[in-house]
PDB file of C-alpha atoms in Angstrom:
ATOM      1  CA  MET A 715       0.000   0.000   0.000  1.00  0.00           C
ATOM      2  CA  SER A 716       1.363   3.421  -0.933  1.00  0.00           C
ATOM      3  CA  LYS A 717       1.987   6.245   1.522  1.00  0.00           C
ATOM      4  CA  GLU A 718      -0.874   8.140  -0.088  1.00  0.00           C
ATOM      5  CA  LEU A 719      -3.312   5.288   0.489  1.00  0.00           C
ATOM      6  CA  ILE A 720      -2.201   4.986   4.107  1.00  0.00           C
ATOM      7  CA  LYS A 721      -2.931   8.672   4.573  1.00  0.00           C
ATOM      8  CA  ASP A 722      -6.336   8.259   2.939  1.00  0.00           C
ATOM      9  CA  SER A 723      -7.142   5.360   5.256  1.00  0.00           C
ATOM     10  CA  LEU A 724      -6.543   7.632   8.253  1.00  0.00           C
ATOM     11  CA  LYS A 725      -9.690   9.476   7.237  1.00  0.00           C
ATOM     12  CA  THR A 726     -11.775   6.340   6.902  1.00  0.00           C
ATOM     13  CA  VAL A 727     -14.034   5.594   9.874  1.00  0.00           C
ATOM     14  CA  LYS A 728     -16.773   2.977   9.576  1.00  0.00           C
ATOM     15  CA  TYR A 729     -19.637   1.965  11.853  1.00  0.00           C
ATOM     16  CA  PHE A 730     -20.890  -1.586  12.311  1.00  0.00           C
ATOM     17  CA  THR A 731     -23.656  -3.557  13.983  1.00  0.00           C
ATOM     18  CA  GLU A 732     -22.258  -6.877  12.766  1.00  0.00           C
ATOM     19  CA  PRO A 733     -19.175  -8.066  14.722  1.00  0.00           C
ATOM     20  CA  SER A 734     -17.578 -10.024  11.878  1.00  0.00           C
ATOM     21  CA  GLU A 735     -17.824  -7.057   9.511  1.00  0.00           C
ATOM     22  CA  ALA A 736     -16.244  -4.780  12.099  1.00  0.00           C
ATOM     23  CA  LEU A 737     -13.418  -7.258  12.582  1.00  0.00           C
ATOM     24  CA  ASP A 738     -12.881  -7.586   8.838  1.00  0.00           C
ATOM     25  CA  TRP A 739     -12.278  -3.825   8.706  1.00  0.00           C
ATOM     26  CA  VAL A 740      -9.939  -4.033  11.704  1.00  0.00           C
ATOM     27  CA  GLU A 741      -8.003  -6.744   9.908  1.00  0.00           C
ATOM     28  CA  GLU A 742      -7.805  -4.797   6.664  1.00  0.00           C
ATOM     29  CA  ILE A 743      -6.520  -1.688   8.430  1.00  0.00           C
ATOM     30  CA  TYR A 744      -3.953  -3.633  10.430  1.00  0.00           C
ATOM     31  CA  ASN A 745      -2.671  -5.713   7.532  1.00  0.00           C
ATOM     32  CA  SER A 746      -2.412  -2.709   5.208  1.00  0.00           C
ATOM     33  CA  ASN A 747      -0.462  -0.647   7.718  1.00  0.00           C
ATOM     34  CA  VAL A 748       1.875  -3.491   8.631  1.00  0.00           C
ATOM     35  CA  GLU A 749       2.497  -4.326   4.976  1.00  0.00           C
ATOM     36  CA  TYR A 750       3.320  -0.677   4.308  1.00  0.00           C
ATOM     37  CA  LEU A 751       5.938  -0.652   7.067  1.00  0.00           C
ATOM     38  CA  LYS A 752       7.432  -3.919   5.846  1.00  0.00           C
ATOM     39  CA  THR A 753       7.691  -2.587   2.290  1.00  0.00           C
ATOM     40  CA  CYS A 754       9.353   0.633   3.453  1.00  0.00           C
ATOM     41  CA  PHE A 755      11.780  -1.253   5.662  1.00  0.00           C
ATOM     42  CA  GLU A 756      12.676  -3.690   2.889  1.00  0.00           C
ATOM     43  CA  GLY A 757      13.624  -0.770   0.660  1.00  0.00           C
ATOM     44  CA  PHE A 758      15.635   0.802   3.463  1.00  0.00           C
ATOM     45  CA  ALA A 759      17.460  -2.431   4.322  1.00  0.00           C
ATOM     46  CA  ASN A 760      18.304  -3.369   0.726  1.00  0.00           C
ATOM     47  CA  GLU A 761      18.944   0.014  -0.856  1.00  0.00           C
ATOM     48  CA  ASP A 762      19.312   2.477   2.047  1.00  0.00           C
ATOM     49  CA  SER A 763      17.300   4.908  -0.074  1.00  0.00           C
ATOM     50  CA  LEU A 764      14.746   6.033   2.499  1.00  0.00           C
ATOM     51  CA  ILE A 765      15.241   9.688   3.448  1.00  0.00           C
ATOM     52  CA  SER A 766      11.897  10.691   5.011  1.00  0.00           C
ATOM     53  CA  PRO A 767      10.342   9.225   8.179  1.00  0.00           C
ATOM     54  CA  VAL A 768       7.469   6.788   7.660  1.00  0.00           C
ATOM     55  CA  GLN A 769       4.655   5.846  10.013  1.00  0.00           C
ATOM     56  CA  ALA A 770       1.774   3.416  10.082  1.00  0.00           C
ATOM     57  CA  PHE A 771      -0.902   3.061  12.733  1.00  0.00           C
ATOM     58  CA  TYR A 772      -2.935   0.536  14.686  1.00  0.00           C
ATOM     59  CA  PRO A 773      -6.688   0.185  14.126  1.00  0.00           C
ATOM     60  CA  TYR A 774      -9.038   1.137  16.923  1.00  0.00           C
ATOM     61  CA  VAL A 775     -12.551   0.197  17.996  1.00  0.00           C
ATOM     62  CA  GLN A 776     -14.742   2.657  19.873  1.00  0.00           C
ATOM     63  CA  ILE A 777     -18.209   2.676  21.349  1.00  0.00           C
ATOM     64  CA  SER A 778     -20.356   5.492  22.660  1.00  0.00           C
ATOM     65  CA  THR A 779     -23.179   4.746  25.051  1.00  0.00           C
ATOM     66  CA  LYS A 780     -25.602   6.927  27.002  1.00  0.00           C
ATOM     67  CA  LYS A 781     -26.482   4.291  29.584  1.00  0.00           C
ATOM     68  CA  GLY A 782     -25.054   1.355  31.476  1.00  0.00           C
ATOM     69  CA  PRO A 783     -25.189  -2.295  30.414  1.00  0.00           C
ATOM     70  CA  SER A 784     -28.310  -4.413  30.140  1.00  0.00           C
ATOM     71  CA  GLY A 785     -28.845  -8.157  30.210  1.00  0.00           C
ATOM     72  CA  ASP A 786     -26.661 -10.731  31.914  1.00  0.00           C
ATOM     73  CA  THR A 787     -23.525  -8.988  33.161  1.00  0.00           C
ATOM     74  CA  ARG A 788     -22.233 -11.674  35.495  1.00  0.00           C
ATOM     75  CA  LYS A 789     -19.124 -11.979  33.340  1.00  0.00           C
ATOM     76  CA  SER A 790     -16.424  -9.425  34.085  1.00  0.00           C
ATOM     77  CA  TYR A 791     -16.004  -8.389  30.454  1.00  0.00           C
ATOM     78  CA  GLY A 792     -17.933  -7.449  27.330  1.00  0.00           C
ATOM     79  CA  TYR A 793     -19.537  -4.241  28.617  1.00  0.00           C
ATOM     80  CA  VAL A 794     -18.792  -0.857  30.165  1.00  0.00           C
ATOM     81  CA  THR A 795     -20.232   0.139  33.509  1.00  0.00           C
ATOM     82  CA  ARG A 796     -21.269   3.723  32.820  1.00  0.00           C
ATOM     83  CA  PRO A 797     -22.134   6.088  29.957  1.00  0.00           C
ATOM     84  CA  GLY A 798     -19.338   7.570  27.871  1.00  0.00           C
ATOM     85  CA  LYS A 799     -16.984   6.986  24.987  1.00  0.00           C
ATOM     86  CA  TYR A 800     -14.583   4.056  25.156  1.00  0.00           C
ATOM     87  CA  ARG A 801     -11.760   3.135  22.791  1.00  0.00           C
ATOM     88  CA  ALA A 802      -9.131   0.421  22.396  1.00  0.00           C
ATOM     89  CA  THR A 803      -6.311   0.014  19.907  1.00  0.00           C
ATOM     90  CA  LEU A 804      -6.078  -3.474  18.416  1.00  0.00           C
ATOM     91  CA  THR A 805      -3.311  -5.697  17.101  1.00  0.00           C
ATOM     92  CA  ARG A 806      -2.757  -9.165  15.621  1.00  0.00           C
ATOM     93  CA  PRO A 807      -6.294  -9.965  14.476  1.00  0.00           C
ATOM     94  CA  ASP A 808      -4.845 -13.154  13.007  1.00  0.00           C
ATOM     95  CA  ILE A 809      -4.401 -14.669  16.473  1.00  0.00           C
ATOM     96  CA  PHE A 810      -7.038 -12.711  18.415  1.00  0.00           C
ATOM     97  CA  ARG A 811      -9.904 -13.036  15.932  1.00  0.00           C
ATOM     98  CA  HIS A 812     -12.028 -15.348  18.089  1.00  0.00           C
ATOM     99  CA  TYR A 813     -11.445 -13.159  21.155  1.00  0.00           C
ATOM    100  CA  TYR A 814     -12.286  -9.920  19.338  1.00  0.00           C
ATOM    101  CA  LEU A 815     -15.439 -11.426  17.852  1.00  0.00           C
ATOM    102  CA  GLU A 816     -16.677 -12.453  21.287  1.00  0.00           C
ATOM    103  CA  GLN A 817     -15.950  -9.023  22.739  1.00  0.00           C
ATOM    104  CA  PHE A 818     -17.653  -7.194  19.859  1.00  0.00           C
ATOM    105  CA  GLN A 819     -20.719  -9.402  20.126  1.00  0.00           C
ATOM    106  CA  LEU A 820     -21.035  -8.885  23.882  1.00  0.00           C
ATOM    107  CA  LEU A 821     -20.655  -5.119  23.572  1.00  0.00           C
ATOM    108  CA  LEU A 822     -23.497  -5.001  21.062  1.00  0.00           C
ATOM    109  CA  GLU A 823     -25.659  -7.260  23.237  1.00  0.00           C
ATOM    110  CA  HIS A 824     -25.066  -5.367  26.474  1.00  0.00           C
ATOM    111  CA  HIS A 825     -25.457  -1.899  24.970  1.00  0.00           C
ATOM    112  CA  LYS A 826     -28.485  -1.969  22.703  1.00  0.00           C
ATOM    113  CA  GLY A 827     -28.519   0.480  19.826  1.00  0.00           C
ATOM    114  CA  ILE A 828     -24.797   1.231  19.741  1.00  0.00           C
ATOM    115  CA  LYS A 829     -22.501   0.779  16.764  1.00  0.00           C
ATOM    116  CA  LEU A 830     -18.908  -0.323  16.687  1.00  0.00           C
ATOM    117  CA  GLU A 831     -16.778   2.503  15.346  1.00  0.00           C
ATOM    118  CA  VAL A 832     -13.621   1.247  13.640  1.00  0.00           C
ATOM    119  CA  GLY A 833     -10.864   3.407  12.204  1.00  0.00           C
ATOM    120  CA  VAL A 834      -7.155   4.113  12.192  1.00  0.00           C
ATOM    121  CA  SER A 835      -5.793   5.353  15.509  1.00  0.00           C
ATOM    122  CA  LYS A 836      -3.009   7.848  16.171  1.00  0.00           C
ATOM    123  CA  LYS A 837      -0.993   5.123  17.899  1.00  0.00           C
ATOM    124  CA  ALA A 838       1.979   4.316  15.664  1.00  0.00           C
ATOM    125  CA  ILE A 839       3.029   0.709  15.087  1.00  0.00           C
ATOM    126  CA  PRO A 840       6.676   0.214  16.143  1.00  0.00           C
ATOM    127  CA  LEU A 841       8.755  -1.308  13.370  1.00  0.00           C
ATOM    128  CA  HIS A 842       9.845  -4.322  15.428  1.00  0.00           C
ATOM    129  CA  PHE A 843       6.221  -5.320  16.012  1.00  0.00           C
ATOM    130  CA  ALA A 844       5.303  -4.893  12.358  1.00  0.00           C
ATOM    131  CA  LEU A 845       8.152  -7.116  11.175  1.00  0.00           C
ATOM    132  CA  GLY A 846       7.040  -9.889  13.502  1.00  0.00           C
ATOM    133  CA  GLU A 847       8.481 -12.405  15.921  1.00  0.00           C
ATOM    134  CA  GLU A 848      10.613 -14.287  13.406  1.00  0.00           C
ATOM    135  CA  TYR A 849      12.555 -11.275  12.153  1.00  0.00           C
ATOM    136  CA  HIS A 850      15.935 -10.287  13.614  1.00  0.00           C
ATOM    137  CA  LEU A 851      16.002  -6.666  12.553  1.00  0.00           C
ATOM    138  CA  GLU A 852      19.452  -5.676  13.795  1.00  0.00           C
ATOM    139  CA  GLY A 853      21.155  -8.604  12.095  1.00  0.00           C
ATOM    140  CA  SER A 854      20.366  -7.342   8.603  1.00  0.00           C
ATOM    141  CA  LEU A 855      21.478  -3.731   8.981  1.00  0.00           C
ATOM    142  CA  SER A 856      24.822  -1.983   8.871  1.00  0.00           C
ATOM    143  CA  ASN A 857      26.006   0.273  11.691  1.00  0.00           C
ATOM    144  CA  LYS A 858      25.195   3.281   9.527  1.00  0.00           C
ATOM    145  CA  GLN A 859      21.646   2.036   8.960  1.00  0.00           C
ATOM    146  CA  MET A 860      21.202   1.339  12.659  1.00  0.00           C
ATOM    147  CA  GLU A 861      22.062   4.959  13.373  1.00  0.00           C
ATOM    148  CA  LYS A 862      19.445   6.135  10.879  1.00  0.00           C
ATOM    149  CA  LEU A 863      16.722   3.757  12.037  1.00  0.00           C
ATOM    150  CA  PRO A 864      15.246   5.844  14.926  1.00  0.00           C
ATOM    151  CA  ARG A 865      14.964   8.864  12.645  1.00  0.00           C
ATOM    152  CA  LEU A 866      12.996   6.992   9.994  1.00  0.00           C
ATOM    153  CA  PHE A 867      10.791   4.497  11.871  1.00  0.00           C
ATOM    154  CA  ASP A 868       8.854   4.336  15.127  1.00  0.00           C
ATOM    155  CA  LEU A 869      10.590   1.968  17.539  1.00  0.00           C
ATOM    156  CA  PRO A 870       9.275   0.392  20.767  1.00  0.00           C
ATOM    157  CA  ASP A 871       9.170   2.976  23.537  1.00  0.00           C
ATOM    158  CA  LEU A 872       9.004   1.893  27.184  1.00  0.00           C
ATOM    159  CA  ALA A 873       7.109   5.069  28.018  1.00  0.00           C
ATOM    160  CA  ASP A 874       4.297   3.790  25.816  1.00  0.00           C
ATOM    161  CA  LEU A 875       4.315   0.232  27.155  1.00  0.00           C
ATOM    162  CA  ASP A 876       3.170   0.735  30.735  1.00  0.00           C
ATOM    163  CA  ASP A 877       0.239  -0.804  32.603  1.00  0.00           C
ATOM    164  CA  GLU A 878      -1.516   2.413  33.635  1.00  0.00           C
ATOM    165  CA  ILE A 879      -4.949   1.141  32.611  1.00  0.00           C
ATOM    166  CA  ALA A 880      -4.639  -2.149  34.488  1.00  0.00           C
ATOM    167  CA  ASN A 881      -3.067  -0.316  37.440  1.00  0.00           C
ATOM    168  CA  CYS A 882      -5.945   2.194  37.551  1.00  0.00           C
ATOM    169  CA  THR A 883      -3.628   5.161  37.071  1.00  0.00           C
ATOM    170  CA  PHE A 884      -4.950   6.051  33.597  1.00  0.00           C
ATOM    171  CA  GLU A 885      -5.966   9.683  33.145  1.00  0.00           C
ATOM    172  CA  PRO A 886      -8.255  10.447  30.162  1.00  0.00           C
ATOM    173  CA  ALA A 887      -7.244  13.136  27.689  1.00  0.00           C
ATOM    174  CA  ALA A 888      -9.262  16.294  27.060  1.00  0.00           C
ATOM    175  CA  ASP A 889     -11.632  14.356  24.766  1.00  0.00           C
ATOM    176  CA  GLY A 890     -12.732  12.254  27.760  1.00  0.00           C
ATOM    177  CA  ILE A 891     -12.404   8.927  25.928  1.00  0.00           C
ATOM    178  CA  MET A 892     -11.958   6.041  28.363  1.00  0.00           C
ATOM    179  CA  PRO A 893     -10.128   2.755  27.706  1.00  0.00           C
ATOM    180  CA  LEU A 894     -12.137  -0.156  26.332  1.00  0.00           C
ATOM    181  CA  ALA A 895      -9.409  -2.688  27.124  1.00  0.00           C
ATOM    182  CA  LEU A 896      -6.854  -3.195  29.876  1.00  0.00           C
ATOM    183  CA  PHE A 897      -3.906  -2.992  27.492  1.00  0.00           C
ATOM    184  CA  THR A 898      -3.051  -0.966  24.406  1.00  0.00           C
ATOM    185  CA  ALA A 899      -1.996  -2.569  21.127  1.00  0.00           C
ATOM    186  CA  PRO A 900       1.749  -1.934  21.589  1.00  0.00           C
ATOM    187  CA  ARG A 901       1.549  -3.298  25.152  1.00  0.00           C
ATOM    188  CA  VAL A 902      -0.020  -6.487  23.770  1.00  0.00           C
ATOM    189  CA  ASP A 903       2.625  -6.701  21.049  1.00  0.00           C
ATOM    190  CA  VAL A 904       5.500  -6.506  23.521  1.00  0.00           C
ATOM    191  CA  SER A 905       3.863  -9.264  25.584  1.00  0.00           C
ATOM    192  CA  LEU A 906       3.736 -11.490  22.509  1.00  0.00           C
ATOM    193  CA  MET A 907       7.409 -10.788  21.918  1.00  0.00           C
ATOM    194  CA  ARG A 908       8.177 -11.745  25.510  1.00  0.00           C
ATOM    195  CA  LEU A 909       6.396 -15.061  25.112  1.00  0.00           C
ATOM    196  CA  LYS A 910       8.589 -15.815  22.109  1.00  0.00           C
ATOM    197  CA  HIS A 911      11.709 -14.684  23.941  1.00  0.00           C
ATOM    198  CA  TYR A 912      11.147 -16.807  27.036  1.00  0.00           C
ATOM    199  CA  THR A 913       9.717 -19.913  25.396  1.00  0.00           C
ATOM    200  CA  ALA A 914      11.210 -19.944  21.866  1.00  0.00           C
ATOM    201  CA  THR A 915       7.648 -20.494  20.643  1.00  0.00           C
ATOM    202  CA  SER A 916       5.707 -18.146  18.363  1.00  0.00           C
ATOM    203  CA  SER A 917       2.564 -16.661  19.877  1.00  0.00           C
ATOM    204  CA  GLU A 918       0.363 -18.202  17.188  1.00  0.00           C
ATOM    205  CA  HIS A 919       1.078 -21.623  18.706  1.00  0.00           C
ATOM    206  CA  PHE A 920      -0.062 -20.766  22.233  1.00  0.00           C
ATOM    207  CA  GLN A 921      -3.398 -21.801  23.654  1.00  0.00           C
ATOM    208  CA  ASN A 922      -5.884 -19.214  24.893  1.00  0.00           C
ATOM    209  CA  PHE A 923      -4.535 -19.231  28.438  1.00  0.00           C
ATOM    210  CA  VAL A 924      -0.932 -19.116  29.646  1.00  0.00           C
ATOM    211  CA  LEU A 925      -0.008 -20.000  33.229  1.00  0.00           C
ATOM    212  CA  PHE A 926       3.123 -18.371  34.666  1.00  0.00           C
ATOM    213  CA  THR A 927       4.909 -19.860  37.658  1.00  0.00           C
ATOM    214  CA  ASN A 928       8.338 -19.427  39.249  1.00  0.00           C
ATOM    215  CA  TYR A 929       8.743 -22.667  41.247  1.00  0.00           C
ATOM    216  CA  GLN A 930       9.371 -26.142  39.896  1.00  0.00           C
ATOM    217  CA  PHE A 931       7.101 -27.842  42.426  1.00  0.00           C
ATOM    218  CA  TYR A 932       4.153 -25.941  40.926  1.00  0.00           C
ATOM    219  CA  ILE A 933       4.993 -27.422  37.560  1.00  0.00           C
ATOM    220  CA  ASP A 934       5.177 -30.890  39.089  1.00  0.00           C
ATOM    221  CA  GLU A 935       1.753 -30.432  40.663  1.00  0.00           C
ATOM    222  CA  PHE A 936       0.206 -29.221  37.410  1.00  0.00           C
ATOM    223  CA  ILE A 937       1.674 -32.172  35.521  1.00  0.00           C
ATOM    224  CA  ASP A 938       0.293 -34.590  38.108  1.00  0.00           C
ATOM    225  CA  LEU A 939      -3.130 -32.944  37.980  1.00  0.00           C
ATOM    226  CA  SER A 940      -3.166 -33.044  34.176  1.00  0.00           C
ATOM    227  CA  LYS A 941      -2.318 -36.728  34.139  1.00  0.00           C
ATOM    228  CA  LYS A 942      -5.174 -37.479  36.522  1.00  0.00           C
ATOM    229  CA  LEU A 943      -7.612 -35.473  34.384  1.00  0.00           C
ATOM    230  CA  MET A 944      -6.491 -37.207  31.198  1.00  0.00           C
ATOM    231  CA  ASN A 945      -6.917 -40.602  32.893  1.00  0.00           C
ATOM    232  CA  GLY A 946     -10.478 -39.691  33.889  1.00  0.00           C
ATOM    233  CA  ASP A 947      -9.845 -39.713  37.610  1.00  0.00           C
ATOM    234  CA  ALA A 948     -13.242 -38.646  39.036  1.00  0.00           C
ATOM    235  CA  ASP A 949     -11.704 -37.942  42.438  1.00  0.00           C
ATOM    236  CA  THR A 950      -9.502 -35.138  41.126  1.00  0.00           C
ATOM    237  CA  GLU A 951     -10.269 -31.879  42.868  1.00  0.00           C
ATOM    238  CA  TYR A 952      -9.420 -28.337  41.883  1.00  0.00           C
ATOM    239  CA  SER A 953      -7.923 -26.037  44.465  1.00  0.00           C
TER     240      SER A 953
END
């Protein structure tokens, strides 16, 4: 996708009442922006001809509601508790598609009459995240190119990868838009990178839930429990 088309897409906001259609637009935005960054980087790496900075951006989903949720809200997700505007930046629809679909559907069910607003956010995609988990960026560049890199591409920034939403320290901007998710797209991307780093396994191969532990005896207990469950031991208890 050309730089001109990326700029045009920044102006494109669509509204949906069908979750799958909303997600299709999320996916198109994400894939187009990532492909643009990859194309620009390929030219830079092979020809060192890039002289102007380039940016591409994450998609976002936003809802606006004038009342609280309705229906069954016993689950701790899929709705907002009070009126307002809520937004989340999204990443990797290829591995989160099922999750996003469920969230979109629940939002529409719990907040009757709303539409899912989907567009291109102002949150830039860092180059490392666009290239993906299998790419060793530094290994393909000269020292001179490495010096130029921060001037031409957005790179991961620790100041943008905090947990202020989950830690309840988030402060809304002047527009008053509240977070629709606990983590921003770049924060999710860095978590996926960490999974690959610590396990040598790409995120696409993980199951829906990951259990972290720091003591071997926990692992031994989980293995023993799993064996009992697989053998159909009816006396197995969860604790």
